[in-house]
Coordinates of C-alpha atoms in Angstrom, one line a residue:
Chain R
M202 CA 102.3 88.3 111.4
A203 CA 104.0 85.6 113.2
Y204 CA 103.7 81.8 112.3
S205 CA 103.1 79.2 114.6
E206 CA 106.1 76.8 115.0
K207 CA 103.7 73.7 113.4
V208 CA 103.0 75.9 110.5
I209 CA 106.7 76.8 109.9
E210 CA 107.9 73.3 110.6
H211 CA 105.3 71.8 107.9
A212 CA 106.2 74.6 105.5
E213 CA 109.8 74.0 105.6
N214 CA 109.4 70.1 105.7
P215 CA 106.4 69.5 103.8
R216 CA 105.2 65.7 104.3
N217 CA 104.0 63.8 101.2
V218 CA 104.8 65.9 98.3
G219 CA 104.3 64.5 95.2
T220 CA 101.8 63.2 92.2
L221 CA 99.9 60.2 91.9
D222 CA 98.9 58.9 88.5
K223 CA 95.4 60.7 88.0
N224 CA 94.5 58.0 85.6
D225 CA 95.0 55.0 88.2
P226 CA 91.3 53.8 89.0
N227 CA 92.3 53.3 92.6
V228 CA 93.6 57.1 93.1
G229 CA 91.2 59.9 93.4
T230 CA 92.4 63.7 93.0
G231 CA 91.0 66.6 94.5
L232 CA 92.0 70.1 92.7
V233 CA 90.5 73.0 94.6
G234 CA 91.4 76.8 94.7
A235 CA 91.9 79.3 92.2
P236 CA 95.2 80.9 91.3
A237 CA 93.3 84.4 91.0
C238 CA 92.7 83.9 94.8
G239 CA 96.4 83.0 95.8
D240 CA 95.8 79.4 96.6
V241 CA 95.2 76.1 94.7
M242 CA 95.7 72.6 96.3
R243 CA 95.8 69.3 94.8
L244 CA 95.3 66.4 97.1
Q245 CA 95.3 62.8 95.8
I246 CA 94.7 59.6 97.5
K247 CA 95.3 56.0 96.5
V248 CA 92.9 53.6 98.1
G249 CA 93.5 49.9 98.6
D250 CA 90.9 47.0 98.3
D251 CA 90.0 47.2 101.9
G252 CA 88.9 50.6 101.3
I253 CA 91.8 52.2 103.4
I254 CA 93.9 54.9 102.2
Q255 CA 97.3 53.7 101.6
D256 CA 98.7 56.7 100.3
A257 CA 98.3 60.3 100.1
R258 CA 100.2 63.1 98.3
F259 CA 99.7 66.9 97.6
K260 CA 100.8 70.0 95.8
T261 CA 100.0 73.5 97.0
F262 CA 100.5 76.9 95.5
G263 CA 99.7 79.3 98.3
C264 CA 101.1 80.8 101.6
G265 CA 102.8 78.9 104.4
S266 CA 99.6 77.9 105.9
A267 CA 97.8 76.9 102.9
I268 CA 100.9 74.5 102.6
A269 CA 100.9 73.4 106.1
S270 CA 97.3 72.5 106.1
S271 CA 97.7 70.3 103.2
S272 CA 100.5 68.6 104.4
L273 CA 98.8 68.0 107.7
A274 CA 95.8 66.5 105.7
T275 CA 97.9 64.1 104.0
E276 CA 99.6 62.8 107.3
W277 CA 96.2 62.5 109.0
I278 CA 94.3 60.6 106.2
K279 CA 96.9 58.0 105.5
G280 CA 95.7 54.8 107.0
K281 CA 92.3 55.8 107.4
T282 CA 89.0 54.5 105.5
L283 CA 87.4 57.0 103.4
D284 CA 84.5 57.5 105.8
E285 CA 87.0 58.4 108.5
A286 CA 89.0 60.6 106.1
E287 CA 85.7 62.4 105.1
A288 CA 84.7 63.1 108.5
I289 CA 88.0 65.4 109.0
K290 CA 86.9 69.0 109.9
N291 CA 88.7 72.2 109.1
D292 CA 88.5 73.3 112.5
R293 CA 90.9 70.4 113.7
I294 CA 93.3 71.8 111.4
V295 CA 93.0 75.1 112.8
E296 CA 93.6 73.9 116.1
E297 CA 96.4 71.7 115.6
L298 CA 98.3 74.4 113.5
N299 CA 97.0 77.3 115.6
L300 CA 95.8 79.4 112.4
P301 CA 95.0 82.8 113.0
P302 CA 91.2 84.0 111.7
V303 CA 92.7 85.4 108.4
K304 CA 93.8 81.9 107.5
I305 CA 91.2 79.6 108.2
H306 CA 90.4 79.6 104.7
C307 CA 93.5 77.6 104.2
S308 CA 92.0 74.7 106.5
V309 CA 88.6 74.9 104.5
L310 CA 90.6 74.4 101.3
A311 CA 92.3 71.3 103.0
E312 CA 88.9 69.8 103.9
D313 CA 87.5 70.6 100.5
A314 CA 90.6 68.8 99.0
I315 CA 90.3 65.7 101.0
K316 CA 86.3 65.7 100.2
T317 CA 87.0 66.3 96.5
A318 CA 89.7 63.5 96.4
I319 CA 87.3 61.2 98.1
A320 CA 84.5 62.1 95.6
D321 CA 86.4 61.7 92.6
Y322 CA 87.7 58.0 93.6
R323 CA 84.2 56.8 94.3
S324 CA 82.9 58.3 91.2
K325 CA 85.6 56.3 89.5
Q326 CA 84.6 53.1 91.3
A327 CA 81.0 53.5 90.4
A328 CA 81.8 54.2 86.6
R329 CA 84.2 51.0 86.8
K330 CA 81.4 49.0 88.2
A331 CA 78.7 50.4 86.1
A332 CA 81.1 49.3 83.2
E333 CA 81.6 45.7 84.5
T334 CA 77.9 45.1 84.8
K335 CA 77.1 46.0 81.3
Chain L
M154 CA 132.7 91.4 104.7
A155 CA 130.8 88.8 106.5
L156 CA 127.0 89.1 106.0
K157 CA 124.7 89.8 109.0
F158 CA 121.3 88.5 109.3
P159 CA 118.6 89.1 108.5
I160 CA 119.4 91.0 105.5
F161 CA 117.2 94.4 105.1
M162 CA 116.1 94.7 101.4
D163 CA 112.7 96.8 102.2
Y164 CA 114.0 100.0 102.0
H165 CA 110.8 101.4 100.4
S166 CA 109.1 100.8 103.9
T167 CA 111.7 102.8 105.9
T168 CA 115.3 103.2 105.9
P169 CA 117.9 102.6 108.9
M170 CA 119.2 106.0 110.1
D171 CA 122.6 107.0 108.7
P172 CA 125.0 107.5 111.9
R173 CA 125.8 111.1 111.0
V174 CA 122.3 111.9 111.2
L175 CA 121.9 110.5 114.5
E176 CA 124.9 111.9 115.8
E177 CA 123.7 115.5 114.9
M178 CA 120.6 114.7 116.2
L179 CA 121.8 113.5 119.9
P180 CA 122.5 116.8 121.7
Y181 CA 119.0 118.1 121.3
F182 CA 117.6 115.2 123.2
T183 CA 119.7 116.5 125.9
E184 CA 121.3 119.7 126.9
K185 CA 119.7 121.7 123.8
F186 CA 116.2 120.2 124.7
G187 CA 114.4 123.5 124.6
N188 CA 111.2 124.5 122.8
A189 CA 111.5 126.3 119.5
A190 CA 108.6 128.5 120.3
S191 CA 110.1 129.6 123.7
R192 CA 111.1 133.3 122.3
N193 CA 112.3 134.7 125.5
H194 CA 115.4 132.4 126.6
A195 CA 118.5 130.7 125.3
F196 CA 117.2 127.3 125.3
G197 CA 114.2 128.2 123.0
W198 CA 116.7 130.3 120.9
V199 CA 118.9 127.4 120.4
A200 CA 116.2 125.0 119.2
E201 CA 114.7 127.7 116.9
E202 CA 117.9 128.2 115.3
A203 CA 118.4 124.3 114.7
V204 CA 115.0 124.1 113.3
E205 CA 115.5 126.8 111.1
H206 CA 118.7 125.4 109.9
G207 CA 116.8 122.0 109.2
R208 CA 114.3 124.2 107.3
E209 CA 116.9 125.7 104.9
R210 CA 118.5 122.3 104.2
I211 CA 115.3 120.7 103.3
A212 CA 114.1 123.8 101.4
K213 CA 117.5 123.5 99.2
L214 CA 117.1 119.7 98.5
I215 CA 113.7 120.4 96.8
N216 CA 114.8 124.0 95.4
A217 CA 112.0 126.1 97.3
Q218 CA 112.5 129.7 97.0
S219 CA 112.4 130.2 100.6
E220 CA 112.6 128.1 103.7
K221 CA 109.3 129.6 104.9
E222 CA 107.8 127.2 102.4
I223 CA 108.6 124.2 104.7
V224 CA 106.0 123.5 107.1
F225 CA 107.0 120.6 109.5
T226 CA 104.6 117.7 110.1
S227 CA 104.9 114.2 111.8
G228 CA 105.3 112.7 108.5
A229 CA 104.3 112.2 104.8
T230 CA 100.6 110.8 105.9
E231 CA 99.9 114.2 107.7
S232 CA 101.6 116.1 105.1
N233 CA 99.0 114.6 102.5
N234 CA 96.1 114.9 104.7
L235 CA 97.1 118.5 105.3
A236 CA 97.6 119.3 101.6
L237 CA 94.5 117.6 100.4
K238 CA 92.2 118.8 103.2
G239 CA 93.5 122.0 103.5
V240 CA 93.5 122.9 100.0
A241 CA 89.8 121.4 99.5
E242 CA 88.6 123.5 102.4
F243 CA 90.3 126.9 101.5
Y244 CA 89.2 126.8 97.8
K245 CA 86.1 125.1 98.1
D246 CA 84.3 128.2 97.0
K247 CA 86.3 128.2 93.8
G248 CA 85.7 124.5 93.0
N249 CA 85.2 120.8 94.3
H250 CA 86.9 118.8 91.9
I251 CA 90.3 117.1 92.6
I252 CA 92.3 114.9 90.2
T253 CA 94.8 111.7 91.4
T254 CA 95.7 108.7 90.3
V255 CA 94.4 104.9 91.0
T256 CA 98.0 104.0 92.4
E257 CA 98.6 106.6 94.9
H258 CA 99.4 105.7 98.8
K259 CA 96.4 105.0 100.9
A260 CA 97.3 108.3 102.5
I261 CA 96.1 110.3 99.5
L262 CA 93.4 107.9 98.4
D263 CA 91.8 107.3 101.6
T264 CA 91.7 111.1 102.3
C265 CA 90.3 111.6 98.8
K266 CA 87.5 109.1 100.0
R267 CA 87.0 111.4 103.0
L268 CA 86.7 114.7 100.7
E269 CA 84.2 112.3 98.5
K270 CA 82.0 112.0 101.4
E271 CA 82.2 115.9 102.2
G272 CA 81.0 116.8 98.8
F273 CA 83.9 116.9 96.8
T274 CA 84.4 115.0 93.3
V275 CA 87.2 113.0 92.7
T276 CA 88.9 111.9 89.2
Y277 CA 91.2 108.6 89.6
L278 CA 93.1 108.7 86.7
E279 CA 94.3 105.3 85.2
V280 CA 98.0 104.4 84.5
G281 CA 99.5 102.7 81.6
T282 CA 100.9 98.9 82.1
D283 CA 104.3 101.0 82.7
G284 CA 102.6 102.4 85.6
R285 CA 102.8 105.9 84.3
V286 CA 99.9 108.4 83.9
D287 CA 99.7 110.0 80.8
P288 CA 99.8 113.8 81.0
A289 CA 97.5 114.2 78.4
H290 CA 94.6 112.4 80.6
V291 CA 95.5 114.8 83.3
A292 CA 94.8 117.7 80.9
A293 CA 91.4 116.2 79.7
A294 CA 90.2 115.5 83.1
I295 CA 90.7 119.1 84.5
T296 CA 87.4 121.1 84.5
D297 CA 86.4 124.6 85.5
K298 CA 85.8 123.1 88.9
T299 CA 89.3 121.4 89.2
I300 CA 91.3 122.9 92.4
L301 CA 93.9 120.5 93.0
V302 CA 95.8 117.8 90.9
S303 CA 97.9 115.0 93.2
I304 CA 100.1 112.9 91.6
M305 CA 102.9 111.1 93.6
F306 CA 106.4 111.3 92.3
A307 CA 107.7 107.7 92.6
N308 CA 105.7 104.7 93.4
N309 CA 106.2 102.8 96.8
E310 CA 105.3 99.5 95.3
I311 CA 106.8 99.5 91.9
G312 CA 109.2 102.4 92.0
T313 CA 107.8 104.1 88.7
V314 CA 108.6 107.8 88.4
Q315 CA 105.7 110.0 87.1
P316 CA 106.3 112.6 84.5
L317 CA 105.8 115.7 86.9
E318 CA 107.4 118.1 84.8
E319 CA 104.8 117.6 81.9
I320 CA 102.2 117.6 84.2
G321 CA 103.1 120.6 86.2
K322 CA 103.3 122.5 82.8
I323 CA 99.6 121.7 82.3
T324 CA 98.3 122.7 85.9
R325 CA 100.5 125.8 85.8
A326 CA 98.9 126.6 82.4
K327 CA 95.5 126.0 83.7
G328 CA 95.9 127.9 87.1
V329 CA 94.8 124.5 89.1
L330 CA 97.3 123.6 92.1
F331 CA 99.9 120.6 91.8
H332 CA 100.7 118.8 94.8
S333 CA 102.9 115.5 94.9
D334 CA 103.6 112.8 97.4
A335 CA 107.3 112.7 96.9
V336 CA 108.4 110.8 99.5
Q337 CA 109.9 107.8 97.8
G338 CA 111.8 109.7 95.0
V339 CA 113.3 112.9 96.7
G340 CA 116.9 112.9 96.7
K341 CA 117.2 110.0 94.5
V342 CA 116.0 111.3 91.3
D343 CA 116.1 114.8 90.0
F344 CA 113.4 116.7 92.0
D345 CA 112.9 120.5 91.5
V346 CA 109.6 122.3 92.6
Q347 CA 110.3 125.2 90.2
K348 CA 111.1 122.9 87.2
M349 CA 108.1 120.8 88.0
N350 CA 105.8 123.7 88.8
L351 CA 104.7 122.0 92.1
D352 CA 102.8 124.1 94.5
L353 CA 102.7 121.3 97.6
V354 CA 105.0 118.8 98.0
S355 CA 105.0 116.1 100.9
I356 CA 108.2 114.6 102.0
T357 CA 109.4 112.4 105.0
A358 CA 112.5 112.1 106.8
H359 CA 112.7 108.2 107.7
K360 CA 112.5 107.2 103.7
M361 CA 115.8 109.2 103.3
Y362 CA 117.8 107.8 106.1
G363 CA 116.4 110.2 108.8
P364 CA 114.4 109.5 111.8
K365 CA 110.8 108.4 111.9
G366 CA 108.0 110.6 113.0
V367 CA 109.0 113.8 111.2
G368 CA 107.9 115.0 107.8
A369 CA 107.4 118.2 105.8
L370 CA 104.8 119.8 103.5
Y371 CA 106.4 122.4 100.8
V372 CA 103.8 125.1 100.4
R373 CA 104.4 127.7 97.8
R374 CA 104.2 131.3 99.0
S375 CA 104.5 133.2 95.7
K376 CA 103.2 132.9 91.9
P377 CA 100.7 131.2 93.2
R378 CA 100.6 131.8 96.8
V379 CA 99.0 128.5 98.0
R380 CA 96.9 129.0 101.2
L381 CA 95.7 126.2 103.6
V382 CA 93.0 125.7 106.3
A383 CA 95.2 124.1 109.0
Q384 CA 93.9 120.7 110.2
M385 CA 95.3 120.8 113.7
D386 CA 94.2 123.6 116.2
G387 CA 96.3 125.0 118.8
G388 CA 99.4 127.5 119.4
G389 CA 99.5 128.1 115.7
H390 CA 102.8 127.0 114.9
E391 CA 104.3 126.7 111.4
R392 CA 103.0 130.1 110.5
G393 CA 99.1 128.9 111.4
N394 CA 99.7 126.0 109.2
R395 CA 100.4 123.4 112.0
S396 CA 100.0 123.8 115.7
G397 CA 102.2 121.5 117.6
T398 CA 105.6 121.7 119.6
L399 CA 108.2 121.3 116.8
N400 CA 110.1 117.9 117.0
V401 CA 113.4 119.6 117.2
P402 CA 115.6 116.5 117.2
G403 CA 113.8 115.0 114.5
I404 CA 113.9 118.3 112.4
V405 CA 117.6 118.5 112.8
G406 CA 118.0 114.8 111.9
F407 CA 115.7 115.5 108.9
G408 CA 117.7 118.4 107.9
K409 CA 121.2 116.6 108.0
A410 CA 119.4 113.5 106.2
A411 CA 118.4 115.9 103.2
E412 CA 122.1 117.6 103.4
I413 CA 123.7 114.1 102.8
M414 CA 121.0 113.3 99.9
M415 CA 121.7 116.5 98.0
Q416 CA 125.7 115.6 98.4
E417 CA 125.5 112.0 97.7
G418 CA 122.1 111.0 96.3
K419 CA 123.0 111.0 92.6
A420 CA 126.4 108.8 93.2
E421 CA 124.5 106.6 95.4
S422 CA 121.8 106.0 93.1
A423 CA 124.1 104.9 90.4
R424 CA 125.5 102.4 92.8
I425 CA 122.1 101.1 94.1
L426 CA 121.0 100.6 90.3
G427 CA 124.2 98.7 89.5
L428 CA 123.2 96.5 92.6
R429 CA 119.3 96.1 91.5
E430 CA 120.5 95.1 88.1
R431 CA 122.8 92.6 89.3
L432 CA 120.0 91.1 91.3
R433 CA 117.3 91.2 88.5
N434 CA 120.0 89.4 86.0
K435 CA 120.7 86.9 88.2
L436 CA 117.2 85.8 89.0
S437 CA 116.5 86.4 85.0
A438 CA 119.1 84.1 84.0
A439 CA 118.2 81.3 86.4
L440 CA 114.6 81.1 86.5
D441 CA 112.0 81.0 83.7
E442 CA 108.6 82.6 84.2
V443 CA 109.7 85.7 86.0
Y444 CA 108.2 89.1 85.4
V445 CA 109.2 92.7 86.4
N446 CA 106.3 94.8 87.2
G447 CA 106.1 98.2 86.0
T448 CA 108.6 99.8 83.8
L449 CA 112.3 99.6 84.0
E450 CA 113.1 102.8 82.3
H451 CA 111.2 105.5 84.8
R452 CA 111.9 103.5 88.1
L453 CA 113.7 104.3 91.4
A454 CA 117.1 102.8 91.2
G455 CA 116.5 100.4 94.4
N456 CA 113.3 99.0 93.2
L457 CA 113.0 95.6 92.0
N458 CA 109.1 94.3 91.9
I459 CA 109.3 91.0 90.4
S460 CA 106.8 88.0 90.0
F461 CA 107.8 84.5 90.3
N462 CA 105.0 82.6 88.5
F463 CA 103.6 79.8 90.2
V464 CA 105.0 80.6 93.5
E465 CA 102.7 82.5 96.0
G466 CA 104.3 85.8 97.8
E467 CA 103.9 85.2 101.2
A468 CA 105.2 81.3 101.0
M469 CA 108.0 83.0 99.2
M470 CA 108.7 85.4 102.1
M471 CA 108.4 82.7 104.5
A472 CA 110.8 80.4 102.5
I473 CA 113.4 83.3 102.6
K474 CA 112.8 84.9 106.1
D475 CA 116.5 85.8 106.9
V476 CA 115.8 88.5 104.0
A477 CA 113.4 91.3 104.9
V478 CA 111.2 92.0 101.7
S479 CA 107.7 92.9 100.7
S480 CA 104.7 90.9 98.6
G481 CA 101.7 92.1 96.8
S482 CA 100.5 88.9 97.7
A483 CA 96.7 88.9 99.1
C484 CA 98.0 86.9 101.9
T485 CA 100.0 89.7 103.7
S486 CA 97.0 91.8 104.4
A487 CA 94.0 90.9 106.3
S488 CA 91.7 92.0 102.9
L489 CA 92.8 89.0 101.1
E490 CA 92.8 91.4 98.1
P491 CA 96.1 91.4 95.9
S492 CA 97.8 94.7 95.5
Y493 CA 95.9 97.4 94.0
V494 CA 99.0 99.1 92.5
L495 CA 99.9 95.6 90.5
R496 CA 96.1 95.7 89.2
A497 CA 96.1 99.1 88.1
L498 CA 99.1 97.9 86.0
G499 CA 96.9 95.2 84.4
V500 CA 99.3 92.5 86.0
G501 CA 96.6 89.4 86.4
D502 CA 95.9 88.4 90.1
E503 CA 97.8 85.4 89.7
L504 CA 101.1 87.1 89.2
A505 CA 100.3 90.0 91.7
H506 CA 99.9 87.0 94.3
S507 CA 103.2 85.9 93.0
S508 CA 105.1 89.3 93.5
I509 CA 107.9 90.3 95.7
R510 CA 109.2 93.7 96.2
F511 CA 113.0 94.0 96.8
G512 CA 113.9 97.5 98.0
L513 CA 117.6 98.1 97.7
G514 CA 119.3 101.2 99.6
R515 CA 122.3 102.9 101.2
F516 CA 123.8 100.2 103.1
T517 CA 123.0 97.2 100.8
T518 CA 126.1 95.3 99.8
E519 CA 127.1 93.4 96.5
E520 CA 127.7 90.4 99.0
E521 CA 123.9 90.9 100.2
V522 CA 122.7 90.9 96.5
D523 CA 124.6 87.6 95.6
Y524 CA 123.6 86.0 98.9
V525 CA 120.0 86.8 98.4
A526 CA 119.8 86.1 94.5
E527 CA 121.1 82.5 95.3
L528 CA 118.9 81.9 98.0
V529 CA 115.7 83.3 96.0
I530 CA 116.7 81.1 93.1
A531 CA 116.9 78.1 95.4
K532 CA 113.5 78.6 97.0
V533 CA 111.6 79.4 94.0
N534 CA 112.7 76.0 92.5
K535 CA 111.9 74.5 95.8
L536 CA 108.3 75.9 95.9
R537 CA 107.8 75.4 92.2
D538 CA 108.3 71.5 93.0
L539 CA 105.6 71.9 95.5
S540 CA 103.1 73.9 93.2
P541 CA 100.6 71.9 91.1
L542 CA 100.0 75.0 89.1
Y543 CA 104.2 74.7 87.9
E544 CA 103.4 71.0 87.2
M545 CA 100.4 71.7 84.9
H546 CA 102.3 74.6 83.3
K547 CA 105.4 71.9 82.2
E548 CA 102.7 69.5 81.3
G549 CA 101.6 72.1 78.9
I550 CA 98.3 72.8 80.4
D551 CA 97.1 76.3 79.9
L552 CA 95.8 77.6 83.3
K553 CA 93.5 80.0 81.9
T554 CA 91.4 77.1 80.6
V555 CA 91.1 75.2 83.9
Q556 CA 87.8 75.5 85.8
W557 CA 88.9 76.7 89.0
T558 CA 86.7 76.8 92.0
A559 CA 86.9 80.4 93.3
H560 CA 86.5 80.6 97.1

């Protein structure tokens, strides 16, 4: 299968690779996929007090398209509000990276990773608020 | 010697033609273009003589008693189809049971599935973690309805060489026909249709430095005399077994490739084994969590099927795109299922997704091996830096205990 130039570019020079402290209350972590299925993405966000995503990091076990999808996702969500980031749909990733039909699941996984990271951050914040009001 | 890119390390998929083969083929495209079935003029006689010479060389390579036992086809897929369907159709009054293994090539497995739809019963024998079928399991599976046992010689993914000699003793004693898809091993590992009691054998030219588009089916003519129902109707070529104008240049090339294999195959395998081990040792020394799939003992010299844990196979192939290899990763196929051969060995799906098949051959050099080893080590390390699984492994997390979200 021939890869699109954008997939190759991201896979060779992935953006925002790394790990944030998952115990930091301002960090949300999304770990999606399964090793047995051939792809696992971990996407993390660090959210400022203003509700803006200050930083995003990822690590991915998967094919070039999976790596590119998660790399692109971190680029897109940085500087966005949680609601804006949550609104990113997988078909925008498909379009941007020119993914063929067999690779659409990579973009779905990236969308799931964003949503799971945001949900993790929100549940941490809710837990903290609940603890404060006690 | 300077390296030339891309580097070919996928000799199980196909092989480049040996220049000596091409040289012998060339006249048969132009001045010696006759149809081997033209019995009435010199063009036909020249072509026929060339075909018969090819037949003799191929018969010699597998130790057939007579060159008349070689039926030319378009390749091993056709040979496998002709062997299984041809035998099934001819012997269906005798029985309806066929025995094969789960690690066969699709040309066998899908042909068996077709025969099942037509009322035949097929037993698919499991293999051990080493990739080998147990001859005792073959013996136990044979019933009074069994007409054919079909077991490959060497596996195309993991290079495992099956114990054909032991199995042949069993099938011969029980009076069951024995077929082998031998495309990957012939000429490279000792192969002898007499010693192995084989009745039908599929081979192809392009896996042994010959041209694509020409293969053969060995069909034993005595003790026992094997009968087939032809699957292609027409002019009755190949003693009625396979109609169709013979691919004369292809057969000439196939014959030459077989002759070279006979003369050089053994020494060549020893050299290739040295290179394979050099590659394996370099990778194993520099990287942790590396697993060779299948037995090292009964294996084609040129095969190294290896899993780099925590690194996905297709990403790996993309990272080393100047090197042509293959992977058992799901992502290389449309089905999203990892290799059924690795699954049959009991290799977990995680490791199957991380497998890379290196295939070394006649034109592989030590410089290439050294370059590839270094490149692979660097890229595995790079991709592991990118892998959440490797990070978790390093933190001491047992990945089997994690709740994954299967998708």
